[in-house]
Short mmCIF file of C-alpha atoms in Angstrom, two decimals:
data_model
loop_
_atom_site.label_atom_id
_atom_site.label_comp_id
_atom_site.label_asym_id
_atom_site.label_seq_id
_atom_site.Cartn_x
_atom_site.Cartn_y
_atom_site.Cartn_z
CA UNK A 9 10.45 1.31 22.11
CA UNK A 10 11.90 -1.68 20.22
CA UNK A 11 12.13 -4.88 22.26
CA UNK A 12 15.66 -6.36 22.34
CA UNK A 13 17.04 -3.52 20.23
CA UNK A 14 20.60 -3.88 21.58
CA UNK A 15 20.65 -7.57 20.72
CA UNK A 16 19.19 -6.85 17.28
CA UNK A 17 21.82 -4.17 16.57
CA UNK A 18 24.63 -6.52 17.69
CA UNK A 19 23.39 -9.39 15.54
CA UNK A 20 22.01 -7.58 12.50
CA UNK A 21 24.01 -4.34 12.07
CA UNK A 22 23.22 -2.86 8.65
CA UNK A 23 19.94 -4.76 8.41
CA UNK A 24 18.88 -3.24 11.71
CA UNK A 25 19.58 0.23 10.33
CA UNK A 26 17.07 -0.51 7.55
CA UNK A 27 14.63 -1.99 10.08
CA UNK A 28 14.85 1.19 12.16
CA UNK A 29 14.02 3.30 9.09
CA UNK A 30 11.01 1.06 8.39
CA UNK A 31 9.95 1.34 12.05
CA UNK A 32 10.31 5.14 12.06
CA UNK A 33 8.37 5.48 8.80
CA UNK A 34 5.52 3.37 10.19
CA UNK A 35 5.37 5.31 13.45
CA UNK A 36 5.38 8.67 11.67
CA UNK A 37 2.74 7.60 9.14
CA UNK A 38 0.49 6.38 11.97
CA UNK A 39 1.02 9.64 13.88
CA UNK A 40 -0.24 11.57 10.86
CA UNK A 41 -3.12 9.18 10.23
CA UNK A 42 -4.28 9.72 13.84
CA UNK A 43 -3.89 13.53 13.75
CA UNK A 44 -1.06 13.28 16.25
CA UNK A 45 2.10 15.21 16.94
CA UNK A 46 5.63 13.85 17.36
CA UNK A 47 6.87 15.45 20.59
CA UNK A 48 10.34 13.90 20.58
CA UNK A 49 12.39 10.77 19.94
CA UNK A 50 14.96 9.16 22.18
CA UNK A 51 16.87 6.39 20.44
CA UNK A 52 14.17 4.16 18.96
CA UNK A 53 11.43 5.53 21.25
CA UNK A 54 8.84 8.10 20.27
CA UNK A 55 6.84 10.43 22.48
CA UNK A 56 3.60 11.29 20.72
CA UNK A 57 0.66 13.53 21.61
CA UNK A 58 -2.75 12.63 20.23
CA UNK A 59 -6.04 14.52 20.39
CA UNK A 60 -8.11 11.91 22.28
CA UNK A 61 -8.02 8.58 24.06
CA UNK A 62 -9.71 6.97 21.07
CA UNK A 63 -7.04 8.25 18.69
CA UNK A 64 -4.29 7.08 21.07
CA UNK A 65 -5.70 3.55 21.18
CA UNK A 66 -6.22 3.57 17.41
CA UNK A 67 -2.61 4.76 16.99
CA UNK A 68 -1.29 1.83 19.06
CA UNK A 69 -3.39 -0.68 17.13
CA UNK A 70 -2.38 0.86 13.80
CA UNK A 71 1.32 0.74 14.67
CA UNK A 72 1.16 -2.92 15.69
CA UNK A 73 -0.82 -3.87 12.57
CA UNK A 74 1.58 -2.06 10.25
CA UNK A 75 4.61 -3.64 11.96
CA UNK A 76 3.24 -7.14 11.37
CA UNK A 77 2.62 -6.34 7.69
CA UNK A 78 5.98 -4.63 7.04
CA UNK A 79 8.66 -6.15 4.80
CA UNK A 80 11.56 -6.64 7.23
CA UNK A 81 15.15 -7.47 6.21
CA UNK A 82 15.80 -11.20 6.23
CA UNK A 83 18.63 -10.92 8.77
CA UNK A 84 16.24 -9.25 11.22
CA UNK A 85 13.57 -11.91 10.68
CA UNK A 86 16.14 -14.61 11.50
CA UNK A 87 16.72 -13.10 14.96
CA UNK A 88 14.90 -14.94 17.77
CA UNK A 89 13.17 -11.73 18.90
CA UNK A 90 12.00 -10.65 15.47
CA UNK A 91 10.84 -13.68 13.50
CA UNK A 92 7.25 -14.64 12.85
CA UNK A 93 5.50 -16.18 15.82
CA UNK A 94 3.91 -19.60 15.39
CA UNK A 95 0.42 -18.10 15.49
CA UNK A 96 1.30 -15.29 13.06
CA UNK A 97 0.48 -12.58 15.61
CA UNK A 98 4.03 -11.20 15.43
CA UNK A 99 6.32 -10.66 12.47
CA UNK A 100 9.44 -8.51 12.54
CA UNK A 101 10.58 -6.27 15.34
CA UNK A 102 8.43 -6.03 18.45
CA UNK A 103 7.51 -2.58 19.69
CA UNK A 104 6.08 -1.63 23.07
CA UNK A 105 3.33 1.00 22.90
CA UNK A 106 2.05 2.68 26.07
CA UNK A 107 -0.89 5.05 26.40
CA UNK A 108 -1.21 7.71 29.08
CA UNK A 109 -4.41 9.75 29.25
CA UNK A 110 -5.23 12.95 31.07
CA UNK A 111 -5.92 16.62 30.83
CA UNK A 112 -3.01 18.85 29.93
CA UNK A 113 -2.40 21.83 32.15
CA UNK A 114 -0.13 24.50 30.74
CA UNK A 115 1.70 26.46 33.45
#
């Protein structure tokens, strides 16, 4: 789920379309790297199933690392919610990643 996505789309338009493709590519690459499965997408949100808690946590860390290292369009980086933070911890779009863990019961 991309933080401030509506504001980014309003301000950045075509550059945000490229940013979304970069985001989606990163998420999908990390899903594969963690032996996961893309259950569905809703807008800019992904629902992902992973084989273990460890792989889910590794997925979240991998996504955040790749997002910081990505080459974002300049117009996106100029947005207040997508530029580099002073400490360098954030660069580009911000994405919320949540992990839910439990046993699956098929009924």
